[in-house]
Short mmCIF file of C-alpha atoms in Angstrom, two decimals:
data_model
loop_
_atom_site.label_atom_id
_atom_site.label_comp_id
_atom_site.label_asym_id
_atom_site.label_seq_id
_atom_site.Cartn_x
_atom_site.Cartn_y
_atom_site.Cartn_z
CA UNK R 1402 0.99 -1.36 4.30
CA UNK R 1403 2.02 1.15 1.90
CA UNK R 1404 5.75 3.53 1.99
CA UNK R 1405 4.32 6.78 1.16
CA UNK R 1406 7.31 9.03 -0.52
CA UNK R 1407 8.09 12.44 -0.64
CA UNK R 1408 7.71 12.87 -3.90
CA UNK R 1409 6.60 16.64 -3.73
CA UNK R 1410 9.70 18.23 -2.99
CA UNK R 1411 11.82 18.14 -6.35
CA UNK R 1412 15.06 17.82 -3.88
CA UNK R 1413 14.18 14.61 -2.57
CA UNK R 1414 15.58 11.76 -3.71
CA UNK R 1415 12.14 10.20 -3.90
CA UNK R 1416 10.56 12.61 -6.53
CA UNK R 1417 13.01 10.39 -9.23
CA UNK R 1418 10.68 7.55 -10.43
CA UNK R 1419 13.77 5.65 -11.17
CA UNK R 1420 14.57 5.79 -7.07
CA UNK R 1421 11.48 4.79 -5.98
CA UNK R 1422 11.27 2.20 -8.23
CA UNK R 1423 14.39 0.94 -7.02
CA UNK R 1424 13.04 0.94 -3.39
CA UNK R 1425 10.31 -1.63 -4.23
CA UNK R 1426 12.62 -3.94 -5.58
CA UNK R 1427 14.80 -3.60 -2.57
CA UNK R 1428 12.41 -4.79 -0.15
CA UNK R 1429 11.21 -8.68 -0.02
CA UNK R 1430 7.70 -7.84 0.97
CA UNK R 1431 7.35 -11.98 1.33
CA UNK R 1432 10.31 -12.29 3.86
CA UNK R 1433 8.72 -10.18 5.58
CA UNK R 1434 5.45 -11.26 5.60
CA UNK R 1435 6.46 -14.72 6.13
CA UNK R 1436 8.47 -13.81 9.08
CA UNK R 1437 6.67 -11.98 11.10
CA UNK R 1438 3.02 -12.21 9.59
CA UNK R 1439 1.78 -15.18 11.69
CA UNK R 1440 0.90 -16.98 8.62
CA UNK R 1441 -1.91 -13.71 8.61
CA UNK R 1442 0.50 -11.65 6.05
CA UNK R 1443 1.43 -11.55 2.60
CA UNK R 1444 3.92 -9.85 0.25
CA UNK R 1445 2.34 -7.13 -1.54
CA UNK R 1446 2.86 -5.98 -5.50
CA UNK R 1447 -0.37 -3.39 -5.56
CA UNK R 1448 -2.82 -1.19 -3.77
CA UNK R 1449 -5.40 -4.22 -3.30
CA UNK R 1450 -5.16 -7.12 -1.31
CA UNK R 1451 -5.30 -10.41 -2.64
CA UNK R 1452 -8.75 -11.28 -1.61
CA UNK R 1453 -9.93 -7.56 -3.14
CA UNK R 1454 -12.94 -7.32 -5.83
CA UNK R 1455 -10.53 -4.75 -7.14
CA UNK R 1456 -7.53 -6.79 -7.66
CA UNK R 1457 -5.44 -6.95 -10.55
CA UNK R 1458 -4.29 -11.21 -10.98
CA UNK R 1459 -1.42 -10.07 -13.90
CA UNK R 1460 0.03 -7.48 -12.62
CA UNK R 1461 3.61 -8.27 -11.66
CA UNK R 1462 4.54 -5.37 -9.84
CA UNK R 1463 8.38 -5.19 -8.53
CA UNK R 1464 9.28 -8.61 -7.24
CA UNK R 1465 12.79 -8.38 -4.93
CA UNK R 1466 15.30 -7.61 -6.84
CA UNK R 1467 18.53 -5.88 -5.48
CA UNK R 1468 20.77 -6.20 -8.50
CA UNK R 1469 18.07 -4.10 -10.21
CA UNK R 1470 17.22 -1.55 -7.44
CA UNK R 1471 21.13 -0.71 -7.36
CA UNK R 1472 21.04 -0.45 -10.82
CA UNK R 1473 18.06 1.93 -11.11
CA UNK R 1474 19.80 4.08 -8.25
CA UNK R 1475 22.91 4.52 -10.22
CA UNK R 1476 21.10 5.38 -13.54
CA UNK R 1477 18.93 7.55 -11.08
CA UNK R 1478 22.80 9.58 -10.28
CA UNK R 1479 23.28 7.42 -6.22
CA UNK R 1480 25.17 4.81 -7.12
CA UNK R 1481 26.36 5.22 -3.70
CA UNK R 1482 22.92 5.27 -2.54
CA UNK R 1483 21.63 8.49 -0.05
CA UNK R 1484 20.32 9.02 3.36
CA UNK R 1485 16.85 8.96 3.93
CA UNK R 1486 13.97 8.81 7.07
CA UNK R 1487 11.02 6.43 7.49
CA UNK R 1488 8.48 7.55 9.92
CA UNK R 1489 5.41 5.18 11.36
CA UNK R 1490 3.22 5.37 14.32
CA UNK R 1491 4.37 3.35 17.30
CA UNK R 1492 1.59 0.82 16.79
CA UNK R 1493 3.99 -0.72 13.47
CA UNK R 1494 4.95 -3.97 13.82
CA UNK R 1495 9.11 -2.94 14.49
CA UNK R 1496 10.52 -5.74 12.96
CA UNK R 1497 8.35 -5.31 9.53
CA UNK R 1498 9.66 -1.69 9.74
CA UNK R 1499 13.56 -2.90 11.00
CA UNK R 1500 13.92 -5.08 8.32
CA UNK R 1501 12.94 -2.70 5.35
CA UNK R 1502 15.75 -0.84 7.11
CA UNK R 1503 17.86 -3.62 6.34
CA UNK R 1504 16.45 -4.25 2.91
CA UNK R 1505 17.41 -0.80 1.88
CA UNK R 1506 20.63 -0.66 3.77
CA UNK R 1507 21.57 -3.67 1.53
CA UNK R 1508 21.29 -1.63 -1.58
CA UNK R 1509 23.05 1.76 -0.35
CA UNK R 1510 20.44 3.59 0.85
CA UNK R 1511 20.77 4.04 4.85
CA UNK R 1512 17.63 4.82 7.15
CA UNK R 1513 17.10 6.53 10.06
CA UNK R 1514 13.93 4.65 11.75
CA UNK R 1515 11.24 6.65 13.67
CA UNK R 1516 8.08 5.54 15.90
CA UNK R 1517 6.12 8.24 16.52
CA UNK R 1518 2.66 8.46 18.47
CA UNK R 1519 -0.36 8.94 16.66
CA UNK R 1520 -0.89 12.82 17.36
CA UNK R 1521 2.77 13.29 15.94
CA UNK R 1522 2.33 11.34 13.28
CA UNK R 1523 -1.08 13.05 12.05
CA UNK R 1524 0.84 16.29 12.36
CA UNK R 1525 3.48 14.45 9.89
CA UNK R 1526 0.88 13.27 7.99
CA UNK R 1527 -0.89 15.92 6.96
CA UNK R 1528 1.82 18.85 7.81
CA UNK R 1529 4.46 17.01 5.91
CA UNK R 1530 8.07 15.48 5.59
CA UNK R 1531 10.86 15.98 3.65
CA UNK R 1532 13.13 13.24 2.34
CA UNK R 1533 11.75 10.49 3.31
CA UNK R 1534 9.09 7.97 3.70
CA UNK R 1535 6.02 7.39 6.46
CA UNK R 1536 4.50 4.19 6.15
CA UNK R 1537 0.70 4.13 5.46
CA UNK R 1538 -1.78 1.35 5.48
CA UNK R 1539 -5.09 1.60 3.21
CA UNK R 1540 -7.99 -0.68 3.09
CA UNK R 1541 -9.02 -3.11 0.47
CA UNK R 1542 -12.79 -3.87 1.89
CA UNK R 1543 -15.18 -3.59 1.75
CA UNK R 1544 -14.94 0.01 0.78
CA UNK R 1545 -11.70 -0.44 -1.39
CA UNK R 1546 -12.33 2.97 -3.59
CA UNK R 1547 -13.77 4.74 -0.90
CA UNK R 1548 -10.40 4.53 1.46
CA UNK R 1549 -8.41 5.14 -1.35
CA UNK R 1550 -10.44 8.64 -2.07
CA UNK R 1551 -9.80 9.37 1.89
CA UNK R 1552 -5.96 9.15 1.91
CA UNK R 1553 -4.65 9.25 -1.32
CA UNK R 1554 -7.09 11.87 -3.68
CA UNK R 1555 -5.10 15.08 -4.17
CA UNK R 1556 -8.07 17.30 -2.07
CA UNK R 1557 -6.76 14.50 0.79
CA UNK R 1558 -5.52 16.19 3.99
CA UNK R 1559 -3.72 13.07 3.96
CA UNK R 1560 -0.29 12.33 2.74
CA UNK R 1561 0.83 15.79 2.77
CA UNK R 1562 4.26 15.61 1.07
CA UNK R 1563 3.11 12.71 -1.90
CA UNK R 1564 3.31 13.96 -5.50
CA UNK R 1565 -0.36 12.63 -7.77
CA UNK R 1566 0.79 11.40 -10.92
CA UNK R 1567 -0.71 12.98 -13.85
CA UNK R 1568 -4.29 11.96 -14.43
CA UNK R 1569 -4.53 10.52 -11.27
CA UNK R 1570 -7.40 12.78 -10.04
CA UNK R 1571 -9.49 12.61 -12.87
CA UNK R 1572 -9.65 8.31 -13.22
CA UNK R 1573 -10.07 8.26 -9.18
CA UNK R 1574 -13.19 10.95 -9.82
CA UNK R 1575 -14.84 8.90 -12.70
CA UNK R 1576 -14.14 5.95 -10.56
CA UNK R 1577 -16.15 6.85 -7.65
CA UNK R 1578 -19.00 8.82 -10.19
CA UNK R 1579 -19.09 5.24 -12.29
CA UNK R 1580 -22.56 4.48 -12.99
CA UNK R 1581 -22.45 0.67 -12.23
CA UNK R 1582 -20.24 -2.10 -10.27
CA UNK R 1583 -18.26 -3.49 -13.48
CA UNK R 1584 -17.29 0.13 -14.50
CA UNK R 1585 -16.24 1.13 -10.80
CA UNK R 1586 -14.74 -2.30 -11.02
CA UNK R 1587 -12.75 -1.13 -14.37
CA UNK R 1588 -11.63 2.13 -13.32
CA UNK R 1589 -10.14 1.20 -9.67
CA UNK R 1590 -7.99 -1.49 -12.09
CA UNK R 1591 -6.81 0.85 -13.67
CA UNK R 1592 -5.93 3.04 -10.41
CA UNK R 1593 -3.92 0.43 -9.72
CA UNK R 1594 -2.45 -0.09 -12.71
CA UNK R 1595 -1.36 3.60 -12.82
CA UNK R 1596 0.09 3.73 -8.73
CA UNK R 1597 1.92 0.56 -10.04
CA UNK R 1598 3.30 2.25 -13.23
CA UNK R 1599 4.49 5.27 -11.39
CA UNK R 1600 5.78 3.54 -8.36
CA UNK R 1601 3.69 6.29 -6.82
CA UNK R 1602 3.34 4.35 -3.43
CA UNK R 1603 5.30 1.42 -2.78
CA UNK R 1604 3.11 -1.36 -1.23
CA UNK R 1605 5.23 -4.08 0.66
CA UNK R 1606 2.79 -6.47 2.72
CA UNK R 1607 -0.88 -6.96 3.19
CA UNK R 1608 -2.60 -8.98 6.08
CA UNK R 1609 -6.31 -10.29 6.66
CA UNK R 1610 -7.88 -10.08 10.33
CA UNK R 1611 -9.17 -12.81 11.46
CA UNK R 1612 -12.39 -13.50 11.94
CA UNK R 1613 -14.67 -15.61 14.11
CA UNK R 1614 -18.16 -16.91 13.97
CA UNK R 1615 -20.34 -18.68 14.76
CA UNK R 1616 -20.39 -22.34 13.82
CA UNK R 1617 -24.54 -21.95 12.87
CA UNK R 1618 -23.59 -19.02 10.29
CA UNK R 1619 -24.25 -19.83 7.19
CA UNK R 1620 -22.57 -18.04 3.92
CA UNK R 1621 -20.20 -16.14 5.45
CA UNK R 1622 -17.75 -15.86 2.78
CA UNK R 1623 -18.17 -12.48 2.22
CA UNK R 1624 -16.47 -11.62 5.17
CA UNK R 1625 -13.99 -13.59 4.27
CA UNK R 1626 -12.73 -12.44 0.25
CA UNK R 1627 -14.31 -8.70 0.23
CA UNK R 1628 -16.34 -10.50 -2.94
CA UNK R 1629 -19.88 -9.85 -4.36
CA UNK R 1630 -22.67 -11.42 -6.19
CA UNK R 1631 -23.87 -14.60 -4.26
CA UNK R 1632 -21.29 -13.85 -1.76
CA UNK R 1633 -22.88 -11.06 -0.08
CA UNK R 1634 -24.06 -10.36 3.68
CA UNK R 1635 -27.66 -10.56 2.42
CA UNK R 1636 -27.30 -14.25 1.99
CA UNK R 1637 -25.99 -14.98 5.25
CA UNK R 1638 -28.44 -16.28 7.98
CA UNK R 1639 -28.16 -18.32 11.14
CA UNK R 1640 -29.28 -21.77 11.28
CA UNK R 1641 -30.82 -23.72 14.31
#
C-alpha cells in the first residue's frame, strides 16, 4: 500500500518534498504491519515488496522517525503542522488506515479519514483531489514494471492529482523498452531509487497472499518470491 499525494497542486501542502518526506517518517509502517497484518504484512521502505526480483536490499528508505518528520515540517514553514484528507476505498483494512491517522496526528498534522466505494473512488482517482492523500496499492509480481506503467506513468488515467518527478517518464519508458531481463532489472532499481529520493509516493506496508497447493507440487517457489531463473513455473510439475 502506497499514500499517493497531491503533489500537483502547488497549494498543497504535499507538493513540498520536505512535507512529504516528513509524512513517511511519521508513520511506523512495522506497527502497523505487525498489528494488524496477521503475521501476512510487512513495513514497507519502497515500491517493491520484499520478495520482488526488483527489489532494492540497501535502500534505507524513511524508517519512523517523528523527531525528524516534525523537524522537516517546520523547515518545510508547519511547524504547527496543517489539515489534510486521506481517501481509500471501503475495502481498506480501517485500522491500517486509523492508525496512520494517529501516526500523523502525533506529529501535527490532523486527518480527516474517508471510505469511499469503489465507483467514488475511481472518480477520485482519476478526476482528482486536492490536499490530500488516497491510498493506493501496486503490485510487485509477477508483472512488477508492468503495474507500475498502469498507475503511476504520467499518460496514467490513474492518480490524477500526483506530480512525476523529473525524468521519471523517460527511465520508466527505457525500462519497459529494455532489451533484456538484467537491464529491465537495472532500470526498475533505479525507479525505485528515484520514487524513494523524491518521496514521490510514500509506501507504508506490503503483504503476501497466501497460497495453497498441493502437497504433490513440486518447485513451486516461484509462486512464492516473484523470482526467476530455476525458480520459474516451467519447472514445476506434479508428482504421483
Amino acid at each position: 500500500y502506497i499514500l499517493v499525494p497531491d503533489s500537483v497542486n502547488p497549494d498543497s501542502p504535499l507538493s513540498k518534498k520536505g512535507v512529504r518526506e516528513a509524512v513517511q517518517y511519521a508513520i511506523d509502517g512495522a506497527a502497523i504491519a505487525k498489528a494488524v497484518g496477521y503475521g501476512y504484512w510487512e513495513g514497507a521502505n519502497q515500491l517493491a515488496t520484499s520478495n520482488s526480483s526488483v527489489y532494492v536490499p540497501d535502500l534505507k528508505g524513511r524508517p519512523y522517525d517523528p523527531g525528524k518528520a516534525k523537524q522537516l515540517l517546520t523547515a518545510a514553514g508547519y511547524p504547527n503542522g496543517f489539515k489534510t484528507t486521506i481517501s481509500a476505498r471501503t475495502s481498506m483494512n480501517r485500522e491500517a488506515a486509523v492508525a496512520i491517522q494517529s501516526y500523523l496526528k502525533e506529529v501535527g498534522i490532523e486527518v480527516a479519514l474517508e471510505l469511499m466505494d469503489t465507483g467514488r473512488f475511481a472518480s477520485l482517482n482519476n478526476g482528482g483531489w486536492k490536499n490530500g492523500f488516497i491510498i493506493q496499492f501496486t503490485i510487485s509480481m509477477p508483472a512488477w514494471l508492468s503495474n507500475v506503467n498502469t498507475t503511476l506513468s504520467s499518460t496514467s488515467v490513474n492518480q490524477k492529482s500526483l506530480l512525476r518527478p523529473a525524468g521519471w517518464q523517460d527511465l520508466l519508458e527505457r525500462a519497459i523498452s529494455a532489451p533484456d531481463a538484467k537491464t529491465e532489472k537495472e532500470l526498475s532499481q533505479q525507479l525505485i531509487r528515484m520514487a524513494s529520493e523524491e518521496a514521490f509516493v510514500i509506501p507504508f506496508v506490503s503483504y503476501g497472499l497466501p497460497t495453497v497447493t498441493r502437497m504433490n507440487v513440486r518447485n513451486p517457489e516461484w509462486i512464492y518470491d516473484a523470482s526467476f531463473g530455476s525458480k520459474s513455473p516451467v519447472n514445476t510439475w506434479l508428482s504421483k
